[in-house]
Amino acid sequence: MIGGSEVGAVSMRAGLAQRLPDRLTRTPGPGALRAVAVASLLANVGIVLTGGAVRLTGSGLGCPSWPRCTADSYVVHGELGLHGVIEFGNRMLTFAVAAVALVTLLVVWRARPGDRVALRLAVVLAVGVPAQAVLGGLTVLTDLNPWLVAFHLLLSLAMIAVSVGLVRQVGWGGSAGAWSPPSAVRWLVLATYGATWVVLYLGTVVTGSGPHAGDVDSPRNGLDPALVSQLHADAVLMLVGLTVGVLVAVHTAGAPTGALRAAWWLLGVELAQGVVGFVQYFTGLPVALVELHLLGACATIVAATALVLSVPRR
């Protein structure tokens, strides 16, 4: 038997629901779902670019402690100067990315409660934000150890890849339809995707050997910049060759337009990224070109992930 207090509580909740605007109680539509998925992608790309700006301005230790900015303060103060403002600002942007991830998870949960793939991707994005924050804190506490900084970037790129998966899952990016590619084509695409990650990792190694450490006193990885740059360039050439092979393979296999477009986009991004990489190397690594190259790394993983998702398993 329900008591009077319980009946009153139920009535109160019902009355509150009636007074709430309709847009807050109805199930989000496909447009809202796609919007939050794209917002997650843009937020994760944005935090990579702002993190790069922190490093390129030498502000990596602008807040020399973590989770506090200094040993006795959670917020930046005047003595830390512009570097402190830049680093603290990037930390605050993490909360914006977290908010986007949380909203994305809630919208996916309400709009597609039965879509386990979309829910899992949204959960990964939500959990990834605090994981990234902790890893970023460790880089500060180790005075920007170049290997940890590299892992920090790779995890961000993985978050971007997950965001691409969510964007495609909720209906943007096309569908592979009933196309069943030959196993050889699928394996070639997977090999290309693996090579993409090798190229990106070697790019972080090159960065760890170069001059943009994030702070004048931060350590470098001790490797020869010229040697690792050559290794990185060789891997890029391998990746371009594999991508050309994918383009020929998917065309020969009668792939749908989405797969062909994804392969062309990946090849275009690789060529543009290669041009930027060579120019920045031979011009002494100017900050603007390094930041542009970082944006190219984000575009590369977006295009490569889109290609993998456009070539389904049999």
C-alpha positions as protocol buffer text, in pm:
chain_id: "A"
residue {
  index: 1
  type: MET
  ca { x: 0 y: 0 z: 0 }
}
residue {
  index: 2
  type: ILE
  ca { x: 136 y: 339 z: -96 }
}
residue {
  index: 3
  type: GLY
  ca { x: 151 y: 598 z: 179 }
}
residue {
  index: 4
  type: GLY
  ca { x: 38 y: 957 z: 150 }
}
residue {
  index: 5
  type: SER
  ca { x: 395 y: 1089 z: 137 }
}
residue {
  index: 6
  type: GLU
  ca { x: 484 y: 858 z: -154 }
}
residue {
  index: 7
  type: VAL
  ca { x: 171 y: 959 z: -343 }
}
residue {
  index: 8
  type: GLY
  ca { x: 266 y: 1322 z: -289 }
}
residue {
  index: 9
  type: ALA
  ca { x: 617 y: 1262 z: -419 }
}
residue {
  index: 10
  type: VAL
  ca { x: 487 y: 1092 z: -733 }
}
residue {
  index: 11
  type: SER
  ca { x: 243 y: 1377 z: -792 }
}
residue {
  index: 12
  type: MET
  ca { x: 521 y: 1630 z: -743 }
}
residue {
  index: 13
  type: ARG
  ca { x: 744 y: 1458 z: -1000 }
}
residue {
  index: 14
  type: ALA
  ca { x: 456 y: 1435 z: -1246 }
}
residue {
  index: 15
  type: GLY
  ca { x: 379 y: 1802 z: -1199 }
}
residue {
  index: 16
  type: LEU
  ca { x: 744 y: 1894 z: -1246 }
}
residue {
  index: 17
  type: ALA
  ca { x: 761 y: 1694 z: -1569 }
}
residue {
  index: 18
  type: GLN
  ca { x: 456 y: 1877 z: -1698 }
}
residue {
  index: 19
  type: ARG
  ca { x: 612 y: 2215 z: -1622 }
}
residue {
  index: 20
  type: LEU
  ca { x: 945 y: 2136 z: -1790 }
}
residue {
  index: 21
  type: PRO
  ca { x: 988 y: 2255 z: -2149 }
}
residue {
  index: 22
  type: ASP
  ca { x: 903 y: 1985 z: -2401 }
}
residue {
  index: 23
  type: ARG
  ca { x: 1255 y: 1991 z: -2544 }
}
residue {
  index: 24
  type: LEU
  ca { x: 1394 y: 1873 z: -2208 }
}
residue {
  index: 25
  type: THR
  ca { x: 1163 y: 1572 z: -2177 }
}
residue {
  index: 26
  type: ARG
  ca { x: 1129 y: 1439 z: -2531 }
}
residue {
  index: 27
  type: THR
  ca { x: 1365 y: 1183 z: -2684 }
}
residue {
  index: 28
  type: PRO
  ca { x: 1648 y: 1352 z: -2878 }
}
residue {
  index: 29
  type: GLY
  ca { x: 1609 y: 1322 z: -3253 }
}
residue {
  index: 30
  type: PRO
  ca { x: 1862 y: 1211 z: -3516 }
}
residue {
  index: 31
  type: GLY
  ca { x: 1977 y: 1570 z: -3564 }
}
residue {
  index: 32
  type: ALA
  ca { x: 2068 y: 1613 z: -3198 }
}
residue {
  index: 33
  type: LEU
  ca { x: 2242 y: 1276 z: -3199 }
}
residue {
  index: 34
  type: ARG
  ca { x: 2457 y: 1365 z: -3497 }
}
residue {
  index: 35
  type: ALA
  ca { x: 2529 y: 1709 z: -3353 }
}
residue {
  index: 36
  type: VAL
  ca { x: 2670 y: 1577 z: -3026 }
}
residue {
  index: 37
  type: ALA
  ca { x: 2876 y: 1315 z: -3211 }
}
residue {
  index: 38
  type: VAL
  ca { x: 3034 y: 1583 z: -3430 }
}
residue {
  index: 39
  type: ALA
  ca { x: 3081 y: 1805 z: -3123 }
}
residue {
  index: 40
  type: SER
  ca { x: 3275 y: 1524 z: -2955 }
}
residue {
  index: 41
  type: LEU
  ca { x: 3498 y: 1491 z: -3259 }
}
residue {
  index: 42
  type: LEU
  ca { x: 3565 y: 1865 z: -3276 }
}
residue {
  index: 43
  type: ALA
  ca { x: 3626 y: 1887 z: -2900 }
}
residue {
  index: 44
  type: ASN
  ca { x: 3887 y: 1612 z: -2910 }
}
residue {
  index: 45
  type: VAL
  ca { x: 4060 y: 1768 z: -3209 }
}
residue {
  index: 46
  type: GLY
  ca { x: 4050 y: 2106 z: -3036 }
}
residue {
  index: 47
  type: ILE
  ca { x: 4214 y: 1984 z: -2717 }
}
residue {
  index: 48
  type: VAL
  ca { x: 4499 y: 1836 z: -2925 }
}
residue {
  index: 49
  type: LEU
  ca { x: 4558 y: 2170 z: -3095 }
}
residue {
  index: 50
  type: THR
  ca { x: 4546 y: 2369 z: -2772 }
}
residue {
  index: 51
  type: GLY
  ca { x: 4782 y: 2119 z: -2610 }
}
residue {
  index: 52
  type: GLY
  ca { x: 5017 y: 2170 z: -2902 }
}
residue {
  index: 53
  type: ALA
  ca { x: 4998 y: 2545 z: -2854 }
}
residue {
  index: 54
  type: VAL
  ca { x: 5095 y: 2498 z: -2488 }
}
residue {
  index: 55
  type: ARG
  ca { x: 5404 y: 2305 z: -2590 }
}
residue {
  index: 56
  type: LEU
  ca { x: 5499 y: 2533 z: -2879 }
}
residue {
  index: 57
  type: THR
  ca { x: 5481 y: 2843 z: -2661 }
}
residue {
  index: 58
  type: GLY
  ca { x: 5705 y: 2684 z: -2397 }
}
residue {
  index: 59
  type: SER
  ca { x: 5418 y: 2684 z: -2146 }
}
residue {
  index: 60
  type: GLY
  ca { x: 5416 y: 2315 z: -2061 }
}
residue {
  index: 61
  type: LEU
  ca { x: 5523 y: 2386 z: -1703 }
}
residue {
  index: 62
  type: GLY
  ca { x: 5341 y: 2717 z: -1674 }
}
residue {
  index: 63
  type: CYS
  ca { x: 5153 y: 2544 z: -1393 }
}
residue {
  index: 64
  type: PRO
  ca { x: 5442 y: 2348 z: -1236 }
}
residue {
  index: 65
  type: SER
  ca { x: 5228 y: 2115 z: -1027 }
}
residue {
  index: 66
  type: TRP
  ca { x: 4923 y: 1890 z: -1062 }
}
residue {
  index: 67
  type: PRO
  ca { x: 4634 y: 1869 z: -982 }
}
residue {
  index: 68
  type: ARG
  ca { x: 4704 y: 2210 z: -831 }
}
residue {
  index: 69
  type: CYS
  ca { x: 4855 y: 2477 z: -1052 }
}
residue {
  index: 70
  type: THR
  ca { x: 5119 y: 2537 z: -783 }
}
residue {
  index: 71
  type: ALA
  ca { x: 5189 y: 2361 z: -455 }
}
residue {
  index: 72
  type: ASP
  ca { x: 4948 y: 2589 z: -269 }
}
residue {
  index: 73
  type: SER
  ca { x: 4699 y: 2705 z: -533 }
}
residue {
  index: 74
  type: TYR
  ca { x: 4457 y: 2542 z: -777 }
}
residue {
  index: 75
  type: VAL
  ca { x: 4443 y: 2854 z: -993 }
}
residue {
  index: 76
  type: VAL
  ca { x: 4705 y: 3050 z: -1180 }
}
residue {
  index: 77
  type: HIS
  ca { x: 4841 y: 3373 z: -1030 }
}
residue {
  index: 78
  type: GLY
  ca { x: 5037 y: 3668 z: -1159 }
}
residue {
  index: 79
  type: GLU
  ca { x: 5383 y: 3539 z: -1069 }
}
residue {
  index: 80
  type: LEU
  ca { x: 5349 y: 3257 z: -1325 }
}
residue {
  index: 81
  type: GLY
  ca { x: 5313 y: 3506 z: -1610 }
}
residue {
  index: 82
  type: LEU
  ca { x: 5177 y: 3436 z: -1957 }
}
residue {
  index: 83
  type: HIS
  ca { x: 5301 y: 3075 z: -1959 }
}
residue {
  index: 84
  type: GLY
  ca { x: 5094 y: 3006 z: -1649 }
}
residue {
  index: 85
  type: VAL
  ca { x: 4784 y: 3158 z: -1809 }
}
residue {
  index: 86
  type: ILE
  ca { x: 4828 y: 2946 z: -2123 }
}
residue {
  index: 87
  type: GLU
  ca { x: 4880 y: 2620 z: -1934 }
}
residue {
  index: 88
  type: PHE
  ca { x: 4597 y: 2688 z: -1689 }
}
residue {
  index: 89
  type: GLY
  ca { x: 4367 y: 2781 z: -1976 }
}
residue {
  index: 90
  type: ASN
  ca { x: 4435 y: 2448 z: -2143 }
}
residue {
  index: 91
  type: ARG
  ca { x: 4353 y: 2270 z: -1818 }
}
residue {
  index: 92
  type: MET
  ca { x: 4023 y: 2452 z: -1799 }
}
residue {
  index: 93
  type: LEU
  ca { x: 3939 y: 2345 z: -2154 }
}
residue {
  index: 94
  type: THR
  ca { x: 3949 y: 1987 z: -2030 }
}
residue {
  index: 95
  type: PHE
  ca { x: 3629 y: 2060 z: -1838 }
}
residue {
  index: 96
  type: ALA
  ca { x: 3466 y: 2177 z: -2160 }
}
residue {
  index: 97
  type: VAL
  ca { x: 3566 y: 1852 z: -2333 }
}
residue {
  index: 98
  type: ALA
  ca { x: 3431 y: 1659 z: -2034 }
}
residue {
  index: 99
  type: ALA
  ca { x: 3099 y: 1845 z: -2057 }
}
residue {
  index: 100
  type: VAL
  ca { x: 3070 y: 1762 z: -2427 }
}
residue {
  index: 101
  type: ALA
  ca { x: 3147 y: 1396 z: -2353 }
}
residue {
  index: 102
  type: LEU
  ca { x: 2885 y: 1383 z: -2078 }
}
residue {
  index: 103
  type: VAL
  ca { x: 2617 y: 1545 z: -2293 }
}
residue {
  index: 104
  type: THR
  ca { x: 2705 y: 1306 z: -2575 }
}
residue {
  index: 105
  type: LEU
  ca { x: 2667 y: 1006 z: -2346 }
}
residue {
  index: 106
  type: LEU
  ca { x: 2330 y: 1128 z: -2217 }
}
residue {
  index: 107
  type: VAL
  ca { x: 2195 y: 1202 z: -2564 }
}
residue {
  index: 108
  type: VAL
  ca { x: 2309 y: 865 z: -2701 }
}
residue {
  index: 109
  type: TRP
  ca { x: 2162 y: 686 z: -2399 }
}
residue {
  index: 110
  type: ARG
  ca { x: 1824 y: 858 z: -2443 }
}
residue {
  index: 111
  type: ALA
  ca { x: 1809 y: 852 z: -2823 }
}
residue {
  index: 112
  type: ARG
  ca { x: 1945 y: 502 z: -2881 }
}
residue {
  index: 113
  type: PRO
  ca { x: 1922 y: 295 z: -2562 }
}
residue {
  index: 114
  type: GLY
  ca { x: 1938 y: -26 z: -2765 }
}
residue {
  index: 115
  type: ASP
  ca { x: 2243 y: 70 z: -2972 }
}
residue {
  index: 116
  type: ARG
  ca { x: 2520 y: -99 z: -2776 }
}
residue {
  index: 117
  type: VAL
  ca { x: 2793 y: 11 z: -3016 }
}
residue {
  index: 118
  type: ALA
  ca { x: 2704 y: 379 z: -2989 }
}
residue {
  index: 119
  type: LEU
  ca { x: 2668 y: 353 z: -2611 }
}
residue {
  index: 120
  type: ARG
  ca { x: 3007 y: 187 z: -2572 }
}
residue {
  index: 121
  type: LEU
  ca { x: 3174 y: 448 z: -2790 }
}
residue {
  index: 122
  type: ALA
  ca { x: 3013 y: 727 z: -2588 }
}
residue {
  index: 123
  type: VAL
  ca { x: 3124 y: 564 z: -2262 }
}
residue {
  index: 124
  type: VAL
  ca { x: 3482 y: 537 z: -2391 }
}
residue {
  index: 125
  type: LEU
  ca { x: 3478 y: 906 z: -2478 }
}
residue {
  index: 126
  type: ALA
  ca { x: 3346 y: 996 z: -2133 }
}
residue {
  index: 127
  type: VAL
  ca { x: 3597 y: 777 z: -1947 }
}
residue {
  index: 128
  type: GLY
  ca { x: 3881 y: 894 z: -2171 }
}
residue {
  index: 129
  type: VAL
  ca { x: 3862 y: 1253 z: -2051 }
}
residue {
  index: 130
  type: PRO
  ca { x: 3966 y: 1185 z: -1687 }
}
residue {
  index: 131
  type: ALA
  ca { x: 4221 y: 932 z: -1813 }
}
residue {
  index: 132
  type: GLN
  ca { x: 4373 y: 1201 z: -2032 }
}
residue {
  index: 133
  type: ALA
  ca { x: 4370 y: 1448 z: -1743 }
}
residue {
  index: 134
  type: VAL
  ca { x: 4561 y: 1207 z: -1520 }
}
residue {
  index: 135
  type: LEU
  ca { x: 4813 y: 1132 z: -1795 }
}
residue {
  index: 136
  type: GLY
  ca { x: 4856 y: 1504 z: -1854 }
}
residue {
  index: 137
  type: GLY
  ca { x: 4920 y: 1548 z: -1484 }
}
residue {
  index: 138
  type: LEU
  ca { x: 5189 y: 1281 z: -1495 }
}
residue {
  index: 139
  type: THR
  ca { x: 5364 y: 1461 z: -1779 }
}
residue {
  index: 140
  type: VAL
  ca { x: 5377 y: 1774 z: -1563 }
}
residue {
  index: 141
  type: LEU
  ca { x: 5500 y: 1584 z: -1257 }
}
residue {
  index: 142
  type: THR
  ca { x: 5779 y: 1427 z: -1467 }
}
residue {
  index: 143
  type: ASP
  ca { x: 5885 y: 1765 z: -1612 }
}
residue {
  index: 144
  type: LEU
  ca { x: 5738 y: 1681 z: -1953 }
}
residue {
  index: 145
  type: ASN
  ca { x: 5904 y: 1344 z: -2003 }
}
residue {
  index: 146
  type: PRO
  ca { x: 5904 y: 1314 z: -2385 }
}
residue {
  index: 147
  type: TRP
  ca { x: 5784 y: 952 z: -2385 }
}
residue {
  index: 148
  type: LEU
  ca { x: 5486 y: 1038 z: -2164 }
}
residue {
  index: 149
  type: VAL
  ca { x: 5411 y: 1345 z: -2376 }
}
residue {
  index: 150
  type: ALA
  ca { x: 5412 y: 1119 z: -2684 }
}
residue {
  index: 151
  type: PHE
  ca { x: 5172 y: 875 z: -2517 }
}
residue {
  index: 152
  type: HIS
  ca { x: 4951 y: 1168 z: -2416 }
}
residue {
  index: 153
  type: LEU
  ca { x: 4917 y: 1271 z: -2781 }
}
residue {
  index: 154
  type: LEU
  ca { x: 4860 y: 915 z: -2902 }
}
residue {
  index: 155
  type: LEU
  ca { x: 4579 y: 869 z: -2651 }
}
residue {
  index: 156
  type: SER
  ca { x: 4421 y: 1192 z: -2777 }
}
residue {
  index: 157
  type: LEU
  ca { x: 4443 y: 1063 z: -3134 }
}
residue {
  index: 158
  type: ALA
  ca { x: 4278 y: 739 z: -3020 }
}
residue {
  index: 159
  type: MET
  ca { x: 3995 y: 946 z: -2871 }
}
residue {
  index: 160
  type: ILE
  ca { x: 3957 y: 1117 z: -3208 }
}
residue {
  index: 161
  type: ALA
  ca { x: 3933 y: 775 z: -3375 }
}
residue {
  index: 162
  type: VAL
  ca { x: 3659 y: 672 z: -3130 }
}
residue {
  index: 163
  type: SER
  ca { x: 3476 y: 997 z: -3207 }
}
residue {
  index: 164
  type: VAL
  ca { x: 3488 y: 917 z: -3578 }
}
residue {
  index: 165
  type: GLY
  ca { x: 3338 y: 577 z: -3500 }
}
residue {
  index: 166
  type: LEU
  ca { x: 3054 y: 742 z: -3310 }
}
residue {
  index: 167
  type: VAL
  ca { x: 2989 y: 992 z: -3589 }
}
residue {
  index: 168
  type: ARG
  ca { x: 2959 y: 708 z: -3836 }
}
residue {
  index: 169
  type: GLN
  ca { x: 2752 y: 491 z: -3604 }
}
residue {
  index: 170
  type: VAL
  ca { x: 2484 y: 757 z: -3556 }
}
residue {
  index: 171
  type: GLY
  ca { x: 2437 y: 810 z: -3925 }
}
residue {
  index: 172
  type: TRP
  ca { x: 2695 y: 1045 z: -4071 }
}
residue {
  index: 173
  type: GLY
  ca { x: 2969 y: 921 z: -4301 }
}
residue {
  index: 174
  type: GLY
  ca { x: 2770 y: 684 z: -4514 }
}
residue {
  index: 175
  type: SER
  ca { x: 2711 y: 314 z: -4494 }
}
residue {
  index: 176
  type: ALA
  ca { x: 2890 y: 19 z: -4645 }
}
residue {
  index: 177
  type: GLY
  ca { x: 2552 y: -131 z: -4729 }
}
residue {
  index: 178
  type: ALA
  ca { x: 2556 y: -488 z: -4858 }
}
residue {
  index: 179
  type: TRP
  ca { x: 2906 y: -464 z: -5003 }
}
residue {
  index: 180
  type: SER
  ca { x: 3117 y: -761 z: -4902 }
}
residue {
  index: 181
  type: PRO
  ca { x: 3483 y: -687 z: -4986 }
}
residue {
  index: 182
  type: PRO
  ca { x: 3732 y: -964 z: -5057 }
}
residue {
  index: 183
  type: SER
  ca { x: 3940 y: -1065 z: -4755 }
}
residue {
  index: 184
  type: ALA
  ca { x: 4256 y: -939 z: -4925 }
}
residue {
  index: 185
  type: VAL
  ca { x: 4108 y: -591 z: -4954 }
}
residue {
  index: 186
  type: ARG
  ca { x: 4005 y: -590 z: -4590 }
}
residue {
  index: 187
  type: TRP
  ca { x: 4352 y: -700 z: -4478 }
}
residue {
  index: 188
  type: LEU
  ca { x: 4516 y: -438 z: -4697 }
}
residue {
  index: 189
  type: VAL
  ca { x: 4300 y: -169 z: -4537 }
}
residue {
  index: 190
  type: LEU
  ca { x: 4384 y: -296 z: -4189 }
}
residue {
  index: 191
  type: ALA
  ca { x: 4756 y: -296 z: -4276 }
}
residue {
  index: 192
  type: THR
  ca { x: 4722 y: 63 z: -4394 }
}
residue {
  index: 193
  type: TYR
  ca { x: 4551 y: 156 z: -4069 }
}
residue {
  index: 194
  type: GLY
  ca { x: 4831 y: -8 z: -3870 }
}
residue {
  index: 195
  type: ALA
  ca { x: 5090 y: 178 z: -4078 }
}
residue {
  index: 196
  type: THR
  ca { x: 4906 y: 502 z: -4003 }
}
residue {
  index: 197
  type: TRP
  ca { x: 4957 y: 450 z: -3631 }
}
residue {
  index: 198
  type: VAL
  ca { x: 5324 y: 363 z: -3687 }
}
residue {
  index: 199
  type: VAL
  ca { x: 5370 y: 692 z: -3875 }
}
residue {
  index: 200
  type: LEU
  ca { x: 5195 y: 887 z: -3601 }
}
residue {
  index: 201
  type: TYR
  ca { x: 5402 y: 721 z: -3330 }
}
residue {
  index: 202
  type: LEU
  ca { x: 5727 y: 793 z: -3513 }
}
residue {
  index: 203
  type: GLY
  ca { x: 5610 y: 1152 z: -3547 }
}
residue {
  index: 204
  type: THR
  ca { x: 5591 y: 1176 z: -3167 }
}
residue {
  index: 205
  type: VAL
  ca { x: 5942 y: 1031 z: -3142 }
}
residue {
  index: 206
  type: VAL
  ca { x: 6069 y: 1298 z: -3382 }
}
residue {
  index: 207
  type: THR
  ca { x: 5900 y: 1562 z: -3170 }
}
residue {
  index: 208
  type: GLY
  ca { x: 6059 y: 1419 z: -2857 }
}
residue {
  index: 209
  type: SER
  ca { x: 6403 y: 1463 z: -3011 }
}
residue {
  index: 210
  type: GLY
  ca { x: 6343 y: 1816 z: -3138 }
}
residue {
  index: 211
  type: PRO
  ca { x: 6353 y: 2165 z: -2992 }
}
residue {
  index: 212
  type: HIS
  ca { x: 5987 y: 2215 z: -2896 }
}
residue {
  index: 213
  type: ALA
  ca { x: 5996 y: 2047 z: -2555 }
}
residue {
  index: 214
  type: GLY
  ca { x: 5730 y: 2259 z: -2389 }
}
residue {
  index: 215
  type: ASP
  ca { x: 5979 y: 2411 z: -2145 }
}
residue {
  index: 216
  type: VAL
  ca { x: 6342 y: 2515 z: -2177 }
}
residue {
  index: 217
  type: ASP
  ca { x: 6447 y: 2278 z: -1900 }
}
residue {
  index: 218
  type: SER
  ca { x: 6246 y: 1974 z: -2011 }
}
residue {
  index: 219
  type: PRO
  ca { x: 6442 y: 1663 z: -2116 }
}
residue {
  index: 220
  type: ARG
  ca { x: 6462 y: 1529 z: -2471 }
}
residue {
  index: 221
  type: ASN
  ca { x: 6459 y: 1160 z: -2563 }
}
residue {
  index: 222
  type: GLY
  ca { x: 6828 y: 1167 z: -2663 }
}
residue {
  index: 223
  type: LEU
  ca { x: 6776 y: 1032 z: -3016 }
}
residue {
  index: 224
  type: ASP
  ca { x: 6933 y: 1187 z: -3326 }
}
residue {
  index: 225
  type: PRO
  ca { x: 6669 y: 1418 z: -3478 }
}
residue {
  index: 226
  type: ALA
  ca { x: 6798 y: 1367 z: -3833 }
}
residue {
  index: 227
  type: LEU
  ca { x: 6793 y: 988 z: -3798 }
}
residue {
  index: 228
  type: VAL
  ca { x: 6443 y: 960 z: -3653 }
}
residue {
  index: 229
  type: SER
  ca { x: 6314 y: 1217 z: -3901 }
}
residue {
  index: 230
  type: GLN
  ca { x: 6444 y: 1000 z: -4186 }
}
residue {
  index: 231
  type: LEU
  ca { x: 6280 y: 694 z: -4032 }
}
residue {
  index: 232
  type: HIS
  ca { x: 5954 y: 887 z: -4001 }
}
residue {
  index: 233
  type: ALA
  ca { x: 5976 y: 998 z: -4365 }
}
residue {
  index: 234
  type: ASP
  ca { x: 6039 y: 639 z: -4479 }
}
residue {
  index: 235
  type: ALA
  ca { x: 5729 y: 525 z: -4288 }
}
residue {
  index: 236
  type: VAL
  ca { x: 5526 y: 800 z: -4454 }
}
residue {
  index: 237
  type: LEU
  ca { x: 5636 y: 680 z: -4798 }
}
residue {
  index: 238
  type: MET
  ca { x: 5533 y: 327 z: -4701 }
}
residue {
  index: 239
  type: LEU
  ca { x: 5194 y: 455 z: -4587 }
}
residue {
  index: 240
  type: VAL
  ca { x: 5137 y: 647 z: -4910 }
}
residue {
  index: 241
  type: GLY
  ca { x: 5223 y: 334 z: -5109 }
}
residue {
  index: 242
  type: LEU
  ca { x: 4979 y: 125 z: -4908 }
}
residue {
  index: 243
  type: THR
  ca { x: 4707 y: 388 z: -4951 }
}
residue {
  index: 244
  type: VAL
  ca { x: 4755 y: 389 z: -5329 }
}
residue {
  index: 245
  type: GLY
  ca { x: 4726 y: 11 z: -5315 }
}
residue {
  index: 246
  type: VAL
  ca { x: 4401 y: 41 z: -5118 }
}
residue {
  index: 247
  type: LEU
  ca { x: 4264 y: 289 z: -5369 }
}
residue {
  index: 248
  type: VAL
  ca { x: 4333 y: 51 z: -5657 }
}
residue {
  index: 249
  type: ALA
  ca { x: 4199 y: -247 z: -5462 }
}
residue {
  index: 250
  type: VAL
  ca { x: 3869 y: -93 z: -5356 }
}
residue {
  index: 251
  type: HIS
  ca { x: 3810 y: 40 z: -5707 }
}
residue {
  index: 252
  type: THR
  ca { x: 3879 y: -303 z: -5859 }
}
residue {
  index: 253
  type: ALA
  ca { x: 3655 y: -472 z: -5601 }
}
residue {
  index: 254
  type: GLY
  ca { x: 3361 y: -253 z: -5693 }
}
residue {
  index: 255
  type: ALA
  ca { x: 3347 y: -68 z: -5364 }
}
residue {
  index: 256
  type: PRO
  ca { x: 3065 y: 180 z: -5297 }
}
residue {
  index: 257
  type: THR
  ca { x: 3125 y: 553 z: -5330 }
}
residue {
  index: 258
  type: GLY
  ca { x: 3185 y: 597 z: -4956 }
}
residue {
  index: 259
  type: ALA
  ca { x: 3485 y: 362 z: -4952 }
}
residue {
  index: 260
  type: LEU
  ca { x: 3637 y: 519 z: -5263 }
}
residue {
  index: 261
  type: ARG
  ca { x: 3589 y: 867 z: -5122 }
}
residue {
  index: 262
  type: ALA
  ca { x: 3750 y: 767 z: -4792 }
}
residue {
  index: 263
  type: ALA
  ca { x: 4055 y: 626 z: -4970 }
}
residue {
  index: 264
  type: TRP
  ca { x: 4095 y: 941 z: -5179 }
}
residue {
  index: 265
  type: TRP
  ca { x: 4061 y: 1160 z: -4870 }
}
residue {
  index: 266
  type: LEU
  ca { x: 4328 y: 963 z: -4686 }
}
residue {
  index: 267
  type: LEU
  ca { x: 4568 y: 989 z: -4978 }
}
residue {
  index: 268
  type: GLY
  ca { x: 4506 y: 1364 z: -5008 }
}
residue {
  index: 269
  type: VAL
  ca { x: 4564 y: 1422 z: -4637 }
}
residue {
  index: 270
  type: GLU
  ca { x: 4885 y: 1217 z: -4647 }
}
residue {
  index: 271
  type: LEU
  ca { x: 5025 y: 1414 z: -4939 }
}
residue {
  index: 272
  type: ALA
  ca { x: 4938 y: 1748 z: -4779 }
}
residue {
  index: 273
  type: GLN
  ca { x: 5083 y: 1633 z: -4449 }
}
residue {
  index: 274
  type: GLY
  ca { x: 5401 y: 1522 z: -4622 }
}
residue {
  index: 275
  type: VAL
  ca { x: 5446 y: 1863 z: -4784 }
}
residue {
  index: 276
  type: VAL
  ca { x: 5400 y: 2041 z: -4451 }
}
residue {
  index: 277
  type: GLY
  ca { x: 5640 y: 1799 z: -4282 }
}
residue {
  index: 278
  type: PHE
  ca { x: 5919 y: 1853 z: -4535 }
}
residue {
  index: 279
  type: VAL
  ca { x: 5875 y: 2231 z: -4538 }
}
residue {
  index: 280
  type: GLN
  ca { x: 5880 y: 2257 z: -4157 }
}
residue {
  index: 281
  type: TYR
  ca { x: 6190 y: 2037 z: -4138 }
}
residue {
  index: 282
  type: PHE
  ca { x: 6389 y: 2241 z: -4389 }
}
residue {
  index: 283
  type: THR
  ca { x: 6274 y: 2577 z: -4246 }
}
residue {
  index: 284
  type: GLY
  ca { x: 6383 y: 2512 z: -3889 }
}
residue {
  index: 285
  type: LEU
  ca { x: 6046 y: 2398 z: -3742 }
}
residue {
  index: 286
  type: PRO
  ca { x: 5855 y: 2727 z: -3728 }
}
residue {
  index: 287
  type: VAL
  ca { x: 5579 y: 2719 z: -3469 }
}
residue {
  index: 288
  type: ALA
  ca { x: 5293 y: 2786 z: -3713 }
}
residue {
  index: 289
  type: LEU
  ca { x: 5392 y: 2498 z: -3940 }
}
residue {
  index: 290
  type: VAL
  ca { x: 5440 y: 2261 z: -3648 }
}
residue {
  index: 291
  type: GLU
  ca { x: 5088 y: 2341 z: -3528 }
}
residue {
  index: 292
  type: LEU
  ca { x: 4957 y: 2290 z: -3883 }
}
residue {
  index: 293
  type: HIS
  ca { x: 5138 y: 1955 z: -3895 }
}
residue {
  index: 294
  type: LEU
  ca { x: 4966 y: 1860 z: -3568 }
}
residue {
  index: 295
  type: LEU
  ca { x: 4630 y: 1943 z: -3725 }
}
residue {
  index: 296
  type: GLY
  ca { x: 4733 y: 1721 z: -4016 }
}
residue {
  index: 297
  type: ALA
  ca { x: 4797 y: 1435 z: -3774 }
}
residue {
  index: 298
  type: CYS
  ca { x: 4440 y: 1472 z: -3649 }
}
residue {
  index: 299
  type: ALA
  ca { x: 4309 y: 1478 z: -4006 }
}
residue {
  index: 300
  type: THR
  ca { x: 4514 y: 1169 z: -4089 }
}
residue {
  index: 301
  type: ILE
  ca { x: 4362 y: 957 z: -3812 }
}
residue {
  index: 302
  type: VAL
  ca { x: 4014 y: 1086 z: -3899 }
}
residue {
  index: 303
  type: ALA
  ca { x: 4056 y: 986 z: -4265 }
}
residue {
  index: 304
  type: ALA
  ca { x: 4221 y: 652 z: -4184 }
}
residue {
  index: 305
  type: THR
  ca { x: 3950 y: 556 z: -3936 }
}
residue {
  index: 306
  type: ALA
  ca { x: 3678 y: 654 z: -4182 }
}
residue {
  index: 307
  type: LEU
  ca { x: 3844 y: 429 z: -4441 }
}
residue {
  index: 308
  type: VAL
  ca { x: 3854 y: 128 z: -4207 }
}
residue {
  index: 309
  type: LEU
  ca { x: 3489 y: 174 z: -4115 }
}
residue {
  index: 310
  type: SER
  ca { x: 3390 y: 198 z: -4481 }
}
residue {
  index: 311
  type: VAL
  ca { x: 3532 y: -147 z: -4557 }
}
residue {
  index: 312
  type: PRO
  ca { x: 3325 y: -393 z: -4349 }
}
residue {
  index: 313
  type: ARG
  ca { x: 3418 y: -738 z: -4233 }
}
residue {
  index: 314
  type: ARG
  ca { x: 3271 y: -1021 z: -4439 }
}
